CSV table of C-alpha atoms in Angstrom, one decimal:
chain,number,residue,atom,x,y,z
A,1,MET,CA,-33.9,1.6,-10.7
A,2,PHE,CA,-30.4,2.8,-11.1
A,3,GLU,CA,-29.4,1.8,-7.6
A,4,PHE,CA,-31.1,-1.6,-7.9
A,5,LYS,CA,-29.2,-2.3,-11.1
A,6,LYS,CA,-25.9,-1.4,-9.3
A,7,ILE,CA,-26.7,-3.7,-6.4
A,8,ILE,CA,-27.6,-6.6,-8.6
A,9,GLY,CA,-24.4,-6.0,-10.7
A,10,ALA,CA,-22.3,-5.8,-7.6
A,11,MET,CA,-23.7,-9.0,-6.1
A,12,LEU,CA,-22.9,-10.9,-9.3
A,13,MET,CA,-19.2,-10.1,-9.0
A,14,PRO,CA,-17.0,-13.2,-8.2
A,15,LEU,CA,-16.4,-12.5,-4.5
A,16,PRO,CA,-19.9,-11.9,-3.3
A,17,LEU,CA,-21.4,-14.5,-5.7
A,18,LEU,CA,-19.1,-17.3,-4.9
A,19,GLY,CA,-19.0,-16.3,-1.2
A,20,ILE,CA,-22.8,-16.6,-0.9
A,21,ALA,CA,-22.7,-19.9,-2.8
A,22,CYS,CA,-20.2,-21.2,-0.2
A,23,VAL,CA,-22.5,-20.1,2.6
A,24,VAL,CA,-25.5,-21.8,1.0
A,25,CYS,CA,-23.6,-25.1,0.5
A,26,LEU,CA,-22.2,-25.1,4.0
A,27,CYS,CA,-25.7,-24.6,5.4
A,28,MET,CA,-26.9,-27.5,3.4
A,29,THR,CA,-24.2,-29.8,4.8
A,30,PHE,CA,-24.6,-28.6,8.4
A,31,ARG,CA,-26.5,-31.7,9.5
A,32,SER,CA,-23.9,-34.2,8.3
A,33,ASN,CA,-20.9,-32.4,9.8
A,34,LYS,CA,-21.8,-29.6,12.2
A,35,VAL,CA,-18.3,-28.7,13.4
A,36,LEU,CA,-16.6,-28.4,10.0
A,37,SER,CA,-19.7,-26.7,8.6
A,38,LEU,CA,-19.7,-24.2,11.4
A,39,ILE,CA,-16.0,-23.5,11.0
A,40,GLY,CA,-16.5,-23.0,7.3
A,41,LEU,CA,-19.5,-20.7,7.8
A,42,LEU,CA,-17.5,-18.6,10.3
A,43,ALA,CA,-14.5,-18.4,7.9
A,44,ILE,CA,-16.5,-17.4,4.8
A,45,SER,CA,-18.7,-15.0,6.8
A,46,CYS,CA,-15.7,-13.2,8.2
A,47,LEU,CA,-14.2,-13.0,4.7
A,48,LEU,CA,-17.3,-11.5,3.3
A,49,LEU,CA,-17.7,-9.1,6.1
A,50,ILE,CA,-14.2,-7.7,6.0
A,51,SER,CA,-14.7,-7.3,2.2
A,52,THR,CA,-17.5,-4.8,2.7
A,53,PRO,CA,-16.7,-1.1,2.9
A,54,PHE,CA,-18.5,-0.7,6.2
A,55,PHE,CA,-16.4,-3.2,8.1
A,56,ALA,CA,-13.2,-2.5,6.2
A,57,GLN,CA,-13.4,1.2,7.2
A,58,LYS,CA,-13.2,0.1,10.9
A,59,ILE,CA,-10.1,-2.0,10.3
A,60,ILE,CA,-8.3,0.5,8.1
A,61,SER,CA,-9.0,3.7,10.1
A,62,PRO,CA,-8.0,6.1,7.4
A,63,ASP,CA,-8.3,9.2,9.6
A,64,THR,CA,-5.3,8.0,11.6
A,65,GLN,CA,-3.1,8.1,8.5
A,66,LEU,CA,-3.9,11.7,7.5
A,67,HIS,CA,-1.1,13.1,9.6
A,68,TYR,CA,1.4,11.5,7.2
A,69,ALA,CA,0.2,13.7,4.3
A,70,PHE,CA,3.0,16.0,3.1
A,71,ASP,CA,2.2,19.8,3.6
A,72,VAL,CA,4.3,21.9,1.1
A,73,ASN,CA,3.5,25.0,3.1
A,74,LYS,CA,5.6,23.7,6.0
A,75,HIS,CA,8.7,22.9,4.0
A,76,THR,CA,10.5,25.5,1.9
A,77,THR,CA,13.2,23.1,0.7
A,78,LEU,CA,13.9,19.4,0.3
A,79,ASP,CA,17.2,17.7,-0.5
A,80,LYS,CA,16.0,14.1,-1.2
A,81,ILE,CA,12.8,12.6,-2.3
A,82,VAL,CA,12.8,8.8,-1.7
A,83,VAL,CA,10.1,6.7,-3.4
A,84,LEU,CA,9.8,3.2,-2.0
A,85,GLY,CA,9.1,0.3,-4.4
A,86,CYS,CA,5.8,-1.6,-4.7
A,87,ASP,CA,4.1,-3.9,-7.2
A,88,ILE,CA,5.3,-4.4,-10.8
A,89,ASN,CA,4.0,-6.5,-13.7
A,90,PRO,CA,7.0,-7.0,-16.0
A,91,ASN,CA,6.1,-7.3,-19.7
A,92,PRO,CA,8.6,-6.3,-22.4
A,93,HIS,CA,5.8,-5.4,-24.8
A,94,LEU,CA,4.5,-2.6,-22.5
A,95,THR,CA,5.9,0.8,-21.7
A,96,ALA,CA,7.6,1.3,-18.3
A,97,ASN,CA,4.6,3.0,-16.7
A,98,SER,CA,2.3,0.2,-17.8
A,99,GLN,CA,4.5,-2.3,-16.0
A,100,LEU,CA,4.1,-0.5,-12.7
A,101,GLY,CA,1.3,-1.7,-10.5
A,102,ASN,CA,-1.3,0.7,-9.1
A,103,CYS,CA,0.5,1.0,-5.8
A,104,ALA,CA,3.9,1.8,-7.5
A,105,LYS,CA,2.2,4.4,-9.8
A,106,SER,CA,0.6,6.1,-6.8
A,107,ARG,CA,3.9,6.4,-5.0
A,108,LEU,CA,5.7,7.6,-8.1
A,109,VAL,CA,3.1,10.2,-8.9
A,110,GLU,CA,3.5,11.7,-5.4
A,111,GLY,CA,7.3,11.6,-5.8
A,112,LEU,CA,7.0,13.4,-9.1
A,113,ARG,CA,4.7,16.0,-7.6
A,114,LEU,CA,7.3,16.8,-5.0
A,115,ALA,CA,10.1,16.7,-7.5
A,116,TYR,CA,8.4,19.4,-9.5
A,117,LYS,CA,7.6,21.4,-6.4
A,118,TYR,CA,11.3,21.2,-5.3
A,119,PRO,CA,13.3,21.4,-8.5
A,120,ASN,CA,16.7,21.3,-6.7
A,121,SER,CA,16.0,18.0,-4.9
A,122,GLN,CA,17.3,14.6,-5.9
A,123,LEU,CA,14.7,11.9,-6.7
A,124,ILE,CA,15.6,8.4,-5.4
A,125,VAL,CA,13.6,5.5,-6.7
A,126,SER,CA,13.9,2.2,-4.9
A,127,GLY,CA,13.0,-1.4,-5.1
A,128,GLY,CA,14.1,-4.7,-6.6
A,129,GLY,CA,12.0,-6.7,-8.9
A,130,ILE,CA,11.5,-9.9,-10.9
A,131,GLY,CA,14.4,-11.2,-12.9
A,132,LYS,CA,16.2,-8.4,-14.6
A,133,VAL,CA,13.3,-6.0,-14.3
A,134,THR,CA,13.4,-3.8,-11.2
A,135,ASN,CA,10.9,-1.5,-9.6
A,136,SER,CA,13.5,1.3,-9.5
A,137,SER,CA,14.3,1.0,-13.2
A,138,LEU,CA,10.7,1.1,-14.3
A,139,MET,CA,10.1,4.2,-12.0
A,140,ARG,CA,13.2,5.9,-13.4
A,141,GLN,CA,12.1,5.3,-17.0
A,142,THR,CA,8.6,6.5,-16.3
A,143,ALA,CA,9.9,9.6,-14.5
A,144,ILE,CA,12.2,10.5,-17.4
A,145,SER,CA,9.4,10.0,-19.9
A,146,LEU,CA,7.4,12.5,-17.9
A,147,GLY,CA,10.1,15.2,-18.1
A,148,VAL,CA,12.4,14.6,-15.1
A,149,ASN,CA,16.0,15.1,-16.0
A,150,ALA,CA,17.9,11.7,-15.8
A,151,THR,CA,20.7,13.3,-13.8
A,152,ARG,CA,18.3,14.0,-10.9
A,153,ILE,CA,17.4,10.4,-10.5
A,154,LYS,CA,19.2,7.8,-8.4
A,155,GLN,CA,18.2,4.1,-8.3
A,156,ASN,CA,18.3,1.6,-5.5
A,157,PRO,CA,17.6,-1.6,-7.4
A,158,SER,CA,19.0,-4.1,-4.9
A,159,ALA,CA,16.5,-3.7,-2.1
A,160,MET,CA,14.0,-6.5,-1.8
A,161,ASP,CA,12.0,-5.2,1.2
A,162,THR,CA,11.7,-2.0,3.3
A,163,ALA,CA,14.4,-3.0,5.7
A,164,ASP,CA,16.8,-3.4,2.8
A,165,GLU,CA,15.8,0.0,1.4
A,166,ALA,CA,16.5,1.7,4.8
A,167,LYS,CA,19.9,0.0,5.2
A,168,LEU,CA,21.1,0.6,1.6
A,169,LEU,CA,19.9,4.2,1.3
A,170,ALA,CA,20.9,5.4,4.8
A,171,PRO,CA,24.5,6.4,3.9
A,172,ALA,CA,23.2,8.7,1.1
A,173,LEU,CA,20.5,10.3,3.3
A,174,VAL,CA,22.5,11.3,6.4
A,175,ASP,CA,22.3,15.0,7.2
A,176,PHE,CA,19.9,15.7,4.4
A,177,LYS,CA,16.3,16.8,4.5
A,178,VAL,CA,14.5,13.8,3.2
A,179,ALA,CA,10.8,13.2,2.2
A,180,LEU,CA,9.8,9.5,2.2
A,181,VAL,CA,7.1,8.5,-0.2
A,182,THR,CA,5.2,5.3,0.4
A,183,SER,CA,1.6,4.1,0.9
A,184,ALA,CA,-0.2,5.6,3.9
A,185,ASN,CA,-0.7,2.3,5.7
A,186,HIS,CA,3.0,1.4,5.2
A,187,MET,CA,4.4,4.7,6.5
A,188,THR,CA,4.5,3.8,10.2
A,189,ARG,CA,6.6,0.7,9.5
A,190,ALA,CA,8.8,2.4,6.9
A,191,LYS,CA,9.4,5.4,9.2
A,192,SER,CA,10.4,3.1,12.0
A,193,LEU,CA,13.0,1.3,9.9
A,194,PHE,CA,14.5,4.5,8.5
A,195,ASN,CA,14.7,6.0,12.0
A,196,ALA,CA,16.5,2.9,13.2
A,197,GLN,CA,19.2,3.7,10.6
A,198,GLY,CA,19.5,7.2,12.0
A,199,ILE,CA,17.6,8.8,9.2
A,200,GLU,CA,14.9,11.4,10.2
A,201,ILE,CA,12.4,11.5,7.3
A,202,ILE,CA,9.4,13.7,6.5
A,203,PRO,CA,6.4,11.5,5.7
A,204,ALA,CA,4.8,12.0,2.2
A,205,ALA,CA,2.1,9.4,2.2
A,206,THR,CA,0.0,8.4,-0.7
A,207,ASP,CA,-2.2,5.4,-1.8
A,208,TYR,CA,-4.9,6.0,0.8
A,209,TYR,CA,-7.9,3.8,1.3
A,210,ASP,CA,-11.1,5.4,2.4
A,211,PHE,CA,-14.6,4.0,1.7
A,212,SER,CA,-16.6,6.5,3.8
A,213,ALA,CA,-17.9,8.3,0.8
A,214,TRP,CA,-19.3,5.2,-0.9
A,215,PRO,CA,-23.1,5.2,-1.2
A,216,ILE,CA,-25.1,3.3,1.3
A,217,HIS,CA,-26.1,0.6,-1.2
A,218,LYS,CA,-22.5,-0.4,-1.6
A,219,GLN,CA,-21.5,-0.3,2.1
A,220,PHE,CA,-22.6,-3.9,2.8
A,221,ILE,CA,-21.7,-5.6,-0.5
A,222,PRO,CA,-18.4,-7.5,-0.6
A,223,SER,CA,-15.8,-6.1,-3.0
A,224,ALA,CA,-12.5,-7.4,-4.2
A,225,GLY,CA,-11.0,-3.9,-4.1
A,226,VAL,CA,-12.0,-3.6,-0.5
A,227,LEU,CA,-10.6,-7.0,0.4
A,228,LYS,CA,-7.3,-5.8,-1.3
A,229,ALA,CA,-7.2,-2.8,1.1
A,230,VAL,CA,-7.8,-5.0,4.1
A,231,THR,CA,-5.2,-7.5,2.9
A,232,SER,CA,-2.7,-4.6,2.6
A,233,GLN,CA,-3.5,-3.5,6.2
A,234,TRP,CA,-3.1,-7.0,7.5
A,235,HIS,CA,0.3,-7.2,5.7
A,236,GLU,CA,1.4,-4.2,7.7
A,237,VAL,CA,0.2,-5.8,11.0
A,238,ILE,CA,2.3,-8.9,10.2
A,239,GLY,CA,5.2,-6.7,9.2
A,240,LYS,CA,5.2,-4.7,12.4
A,241,ALA,CA,4.9,-7.9,14.5
A,242,TRP,CA,7.9,-9.3,12.6
A,243,ILE,CA,10.0,-6.2,13.3
A,244,SER,CA,9.0,-6.3,17.0
A,245,LEU,CA,10.0,-9.9,17.2
A,246,ARG,CA,13.4,-9.3,15.5
A,247,ARG,CA,14.2,-6.4,17.7
A,248,TRP,CA,13.2,-8.4,20.8
A,249,LEU,CA,15.6,-11.1,19.8
A,250,ASP,CA,18.3,-8.8,18.6
A,251,PRO,CA,18.0,-5.0,19.1
A,252,GLU,CA,20.5,-4.4,16.3
A,253,ALA,CA,18.7,-6.5,13.8
A,254,LEU,CA,16.5,-3.8,12.2
């Protein structure tokens, strides 16, 4: 009874409910316009399929990202801990940590974990923002509120993307032992951009997506959270393709 209730509840969520409604409507219009109905059916079916944990797991391949996890037993010291920016939700009525999106919070938590493990390291928080509110300032305020000394923290508020972050931070990272904190699926692209600036970084990935432990009754039900994970992965595919194109056109571009 419990699993049945969960299945029904999951199917009534906006993504599966409206997706199934679209499929039914397209099937009903198939006779009047077969080509457009077929295209619509394929599109909505693909959207629903990649939104299920079973198929998303094949796209994300979380096991390939595990080698980016930071192992404290392999590193006795760190000079710099760089936390790359992510999503923010500016609202002057909220505390700094409440204005950080889940991705940004996940990255900052890993950065703070390393900062406490390596008390002599400098914490660098990066990322631009929306208007006068920057990712780096919100991360800095949050870190201070959680006990990190303000003198340990350096901001990089001007960077609007990862390429900017690598270029702007590179002069401060040369010849230092640097841990780079970012989302697991973003690490490959970030590492490539920092390496291009002559900076060898130690990956410290976080914000992993792994749906293998989800119960079987959830594996084939579309979920907005799963779709978000696939969207994040697709964003990285596009980002890598853009870098490859830029480097093909101009090897010094990125």
